[in-house]
Every structure is written in structure tokens, then in C-alpha cells.
Coordinates of N, CA, C and O in Angstrom, one line a residue:
M1 N 14.1 -7.1 -2.2 CA 15.3 -6.4 -2.6 C 16.5 -7.1 -2.0 O 16.5 -7.3 -0.8
S2 N 17.5 -7.4 -2.8 CA 18.6 -8.0 -2.3 C 19.5 -7.1 -1.6 O 19.5 -5.9 -1.8
F3 N 20.4 -7.6 -0.7 CA 21.2 -6.8 0.1 C 22.2 -6.0 -0.8 O 22.5 -4.9 -0.5
L4 N 22.8 -6.7 -1.8 CA 23.8 -6.1 -2.7 C 23.1 -4.9 -3.4 O 23.8 -3.8 -3.5
S5 N 21.9 -5.1 -4.0 CA 21.3 -4.0 -4.7 C 21.0 -2.8 -3.7 O 21.0 -1.7 -4.1
F6 N 20.7 -3.2 -2.5 CA 20.4 -2.1 -1.5 C 21.7 -1.3 -1.2 O 21.6 -0.1 -1.2
L7 N 22.8 -2.0 -1.1 CA 24.1 -1.3 -0.9 C 24.5 -0.4 -2.1 O 25.0 0.7 -1.9
L8 N 24.3 -1.0 -3.3 CA 24.7 -0.3 -4.5 C 23.7 0.8 -4.9 O 24.0 1.6 -5.8
G9 N 22.6 0.9 -4.3 CA 21.6 1.9 -4.6 C 20.9 1.7 -5.9 O 20.6 2.7 -6.6
E10 N 20.7 0.5 -6.3 CA 20.0 0.2 -7.6 C 18.6 0.8 -7.6 O 17.8 0.7 -6.7
N11 N 18.3 1.6 -8.7 CA 17.0 2.2 -8.8 C 16.0 1.2 -9.3 O 16.2 0.4 -10.2
K12 N 14.8 1.2 -8.7 CA 13.7 0.4 -9.0 C 12.5 1.2 -9.3 O 12.4 2.3 -8.9
K13 N 11.6 0.6 -10.1 CA 10.4 1.3 -10.4 C 9.5 1.4 -9.1 O 9.6 0.6 -8.2
T14 N 8.7 2.5 -9.1 CA 7.9 2.7 -7.9 C 6.9 1.6 -7.6 O 6.8 1.2 -6.5
A15 N 6.3 1.0 -8.7 CA 5.4 -0.1 -8.5 C 6.1 -1.3 -7.9 O 5.6 -2.0 -7.0
S16 N 7.3 -1.6 -8.3 CA 8.1 -2.7 -7.8 C 8.4 -2.5 -6.3 O 8.2 -3.4 -5.5
V17 N 8.8 -1.3 -5.9 CA 9.1 -1.0 -4.5 C 7.9 -1.1 -3.7 O 7.9 -1.7 -2.6
A18 N 6.7 -0.6 -4.2 CA 5.5 -0.6 -3.4 C 5.0 -2.0 -3.2 O 4.6 -2.4 -2.1
K19 N 5.2 -2.9 -4.3 CA 4.8 -4.3 -4.1 C 5.6 -5.0 -3.1 O 5.1 -5.7 -2.2
E20 N 6.9 -4.7 -3.1 CA 7.8 -5.3 -2.0 C 7.4 -4.9 -0.6 O 7.4 -5.7 0.3
R21 N 7.1 -3.6 -0.5 CA 6.7 -3.1 0.8 C 5.4 -3.7 1.3 O 5.3 -4.1 2.5
L22 N 4.4 -3.9 0.4 CA 3.2 -4.5 0.7 C 3.4 -6.0 1.2 O 2.8 -6.4 2.1
Q23 N 4.2 -6.7 0.5 CA 4.5 -8.1 0.8 C 5.1 -8.2 2.2 O 4.8 -9.0 3.0
I24 N 6.0 -7.3 2.5 CA 6.7 -7.3 3.8 C 5.7 -6.9 4.9 O 5.6 -7.6 6.0
I25 N 4.8 -5.9 4.7 CA 3.8 -5.5 5.7 C 2.9 -6.7 5.9 O 2.5 -7.0 7.1
L26 N 2.4 -7.3 4.8 CA 1.4 -8.4 5.0 C 2.0 -9.6 5.7 O 1.4 -10.2 6.6
A27 N 3.3 -9.9 5.4 CA 3.9 -11.0 6.0 C 4.1 -10.7 7.5 O 3.9 -11.6 8.4
H28 N 4.5 -9.5 7.8 CA 4.6 -9.1 9.2 C 3.3 -9.2 10.0 O 3.3 -9.7 11.1
E29 N 2.3 -8.7 9.4 CA 1.0 -8.7 10.1 C 0.4 -10.1 10.2 O -0.2 -10.4 11.3
R30 N 0.7 -11.0 9.3 CA 0.2 -12.4 9.4 C 0.9 -13.1 10.5 O 0.3 -14.0 11.2
S31 N 2.2 -12.8 10.7 CA 3.0 -13.5 11.7 C 2.8 -12.9 13.1 O 3.1 -13.5 14.1
G32 N 2.2 -11.7 13.1 CA 2.1 -10.9 14.4 C 0.7 -11.1 15.0 O 0.1 -12.2 14.9
R33 N 0.2 -10.0 15.5 CA -1.0 -10.1 16.2 C -2.2 -10.2 15.2 O -2.1 -10.1 14.1
N34 N -3.4 -10.4 15.8 CA -4.6 -10.6 15.0 C -5.6 -9.5 15.3 O -6.7 -9.7 15.7
A35 N -5.2 -8.3 15.0 CA -6.0 -7.1 15.3 C -7.2 -7.0 14.3 O -7.1 -7.5 13.1
A36 N -8.2 -6.3 14.7 CA -9.4 -6.1 13.8 C -9.0 -5.2 12.6 O -9.3 -5.5 11.5
E37 N -8.2 -4.1 12.9 CA -7.7 -3.3 11.8 C -6.2 -3.0 12.1 O -5.9 -2.4 13.0
P38 N -5.4 -3.6 11.2 CA -3.9 -3.4 11.4 C -3.6 -1.9 11.4 O -4.2 -1.1 10.7
D39 N -2.5 -1.5 12.2 CA -2.2 -0.1 12.3 C -1.5 0.4 11.1 O -1.3 1.6 10.9
Y40 N -1.0 -0.4 10.2 CA -0.4 0.1 9.0 C -1.3 0.6 7.9 O -0.9 1.2 7.0
L41 N -2.6 0.3 8.0 CA -3.5 0.7 7.0 C -3.5 2.3 6.8 O -3.6 2.7 5.6
Q42 N -3.5 3.0 7.8 CA -3.5 4.5 7.7 C -2.2 4.9 7.1 O -2.2 5.8 6.2
D43 N -1.1 4.3 7.4 CA 0.2 4.7 6.8 C 0.2 4.3 5.3 O 0.7 5.1 4.5
L44 N -0.3 3.2 5.0 CA -0.4 2.7 3.6 C -1.3 3.7 2.8 O -0.9 4.1 1.7
Q45 N -2.4 4.1 3.4 CA -3.3 5.1 2.7 C -2.6 6.4 2.5 O -2.6 7.0 1.4
R46 N -1.8 6.9 3.5 CA -1.1 8.1 3.4 C 0.0 8.0 2.3 O 0.2 8.9 1.5
D47 N 0.7 6.9 2.2 CA 1.7 6.7 1.2 C 1.1 6.7 -0.2 O 1.7 7.2 -1.1
L48 N 0.0 6.0 -0.3 CA -0.6 5.9 -1.6 C -1.1 7.3 -2.1 O -0.9 7.7 -3.3
I49 N -1.6 8.1 -1.2 CA -2.0 9.5 -1.5 C -0.8 10.3 -2.0 O -0.8 11.0 -3.0
A50 N 0.3 10.1 -1.3 CA 1.5 10.9 -1.7 C 2.1 10.5 -3.0 O 2.4 11.3 -3.8
V51 N 2.1 9.2 -3.3 CA 2.6 8.7 -4.6 C 1.7 9.1 -5.7 O 2.1 9.7 -6.8
I52 N 0.4 8.9 -5.6 CA -0.5 9.3 -6.7 C -0.6 10.8 -6.9 O -0.7 11.2 -8.0
S53 N -0.4 11.6 -5.8 CA -0.5 13.0 -5.9 C 0.7 13.6 -6.7 O 0.7 14.7 -7.2
K54 N 1.8 12.8 -6.9 CA 2.9 13.2 -7.7 C 2.6 13.3 -9.2 O 3.2 14.0 -9.9
Y55 N 1.6 12.5 -9.5 CA 1.2 12.3 -11.0 C -0.1 13.0 -11.3 O -0.2 13.5 -12.4
I56 N -1.1 13.0 -10.4 CA -2.4 13.6 -10.7 C -2.9 14.3 -9.5 O -2.5 13.9 -8.4
K57 N -3.7 15.3 -9.7 CA -4.4 15.9 -8.5 C -5.5 15.1 -8.1 O -6.4 14.7 -8.9
I58 N -5.5 14.7 -6.8 CA -6.5 13.8 -6.3 C -6.9 14.2 -4.9 O -6.1 14.7 -4.1
D59 N -8.2 14.0 -4.6 CA -8.7 14.3 -3.2 C -8.4 13.1 -2.3 O -8.7 11.9 -2.7
P60 N -7.7 13.3 -1.2 CA -7.3 12.2 -0.3 C -8.5 11.4 0.1 O -8.4 10.2 0.4
R61 N -9.7 11.9 0.1 CA -10.9 11.1 0.5 C -11.3 10.1 -0.6 O -12.1 9.3 -0.4
D62 N -10.7 10.2 -1.8 CA -11.0 9.3 -2.9 C -10.1 8.0 -2.9 O -10.2 7.2 -3.8
I63 N -9.3 7.9 -1.8 CA -8.5 6.6 -1.7 C -8.9 5.9 -0.4 O -8.8 6.5 0.7
K64 N -9.4 4.7 -0.6 CA -9.8 3.9 0.6 C -9.0 2.6 0.6 O -8.8 2.0 -0.4
V65 N -8.5 2.3 1.8 CA -7.7 1.0 2.0 C -8.4 0.2 3.1 O -8.8 0.7 4.1
N66 N -8.7 -1.1 2.8 CA -9.4 -1.9 3.7 C -8.9 -3.3 3.7 O -8.5 -3.8 2.6
L67 N -8.8 -3.9 4.8 CA -8.4 -5.3 4.9 C -9.5 -6.1 5.5 O -10.0 -5.8 6.6
E68 N -9.9 -7.2 4.8 CA -11.0 -8.0 5.2 C -10.4 -9.4 5.5 O -9.6 -9.9 4.7
R69 N -10.9 -10.0 6.5 CA -10.5 -11.4 6.9 C -11.7 -12.3 6.9 O -12.7 -12.0 7.5
Q70 N -11.6 -13.4 6.2 CA -12.6 -14.4 6.2 C -11.9 -15.8 6.3 O -11.2 -16.2 5.4
D71 N -12.1 -16.5 7.4 CA -11.4 -17.7 7.6 C -9.9 -17.6 7.5 O -9.4 -16.8 8.2
N72 N -9.3 -18.3 6.6 CA -7.8 -18.2 6.4 C -7.5 -17.3 5.3 O -6.3 -17.3 4.8
L73 N -8.4 -16.4 4.8 CA -8.2 -15.6 3.6 C -8.2 -14.1 4.1 O -9.0 -13.7 4.8
E74 N -7.2 -13.4 3.6 CA -7.1 -12.0 3.9 C -7.1 -11.3 2.5 O -6.4 -11.6 1.6
V75 N -7.9 -10.2 2.4 CA -8.1 -9.5 1.1 C -7.8 -8.0 1.4 O -8.4 -7.4 2.3
L76 N -6.7 -7.5 0.8 CA -6.4 -6.1 0.9 C -7.1 -5.4 -0.3 O -6.7 -5.6 -1.4
E77 N -8.0 -4.5 0.0 CA -8.8 -3.8 -1.0 C -8.3 -2.4 -1.0 O -8.3 -1.7 0.0
V78 N -7.9 -1.9 -2.2 CA -7.5 -0.5 -2.4 C -8.4 0.1 -3.4 O -8.4 -0.4 -4.6
K79 N -9.2 1.1 -3.0 CA -10.2 1.7 -4.0 C -9.7 3.1 -4.2 O -9.5 3.9 -3.3
I80 N -9.4 3.4 -5.5 CA -8.9 4.7 -5.9 C -9.8 5.3 -6.9 O -10.0 4.8 -8.0
E81 N -10.5 6.4 -6.6 CA -11.3 7.1 -7.6 C -10.5 8.2 -8.2 O -10.1 9.2 -7.6
L82 N -10.3 8.0 -9.5 CA -9.5 9.0 -10.2 C -10.4 10.1 -10.8 O -11.5 9.8 -11.2
P83 N -9.9 11.3 -10.9 CA -10.7 12.4 -11.4 C -11.0 12.2 -12.9 O -10.2 11.6 -13.6
D84 N -12.1 12.7 -13.3 CA -12.4 12.7 -14.8 C -11.5 13.6 -15.5 O -11.3 14.8 -15.2
V85 N -10.8 13.0 -16.5 CA -9.9 13.8 -17.4 C -10.5 14.0 -18.7 O -10.6 13.1 -19.5
R86 N -11.0 15.2 -19.0 CA -11.6 15.5 -20.2 C -11.1 16.8 -20.8 O -10.7 17.7 -20.2

């Protein structure tokens, strides 16, 4: 997000804002410590639950966030089980 759009309060789509936040979090974690499980994963899971709950009724246990590290590769896995809509 540019500084000017931040000051002017430009509205962005939720997905765009979430993507930017994830990029910032991942960049911060890569440059910081090398913990087994970063402390932001619980916050990320809580934020995802809040956003998805605005649109559909979902059980918080149906959202799992996991970060796996293998050599120089990091994979952020987000598993969301949506309820059956019939």
C-alpha cells in the first residue's frame, strides 16, 4: 500500500489487503528469528475466522493454518472447510 493511498484512505478489496498483510508478515518472519512455529500463526488464524464469519457461518475448528519449512522453502498452508450449502 503506498503512503499516499494510506493518507487518502483509499478503499481496497479485502483479498488485496489480506495479501499485502501476509506478504509483510512473511517478509518479517524470514528476516527475523527462525522459530519452529511463528507467533503470528494464531493471529492469522483468528483474523481468517473473523473475515470468513462475516460471509458464512463457520466453525473456528474448520480453519487450520500451518507453516512448513524444508531447506530454503517455506509453505504457508491454509485449510478451510466450508459448510455444505444445500
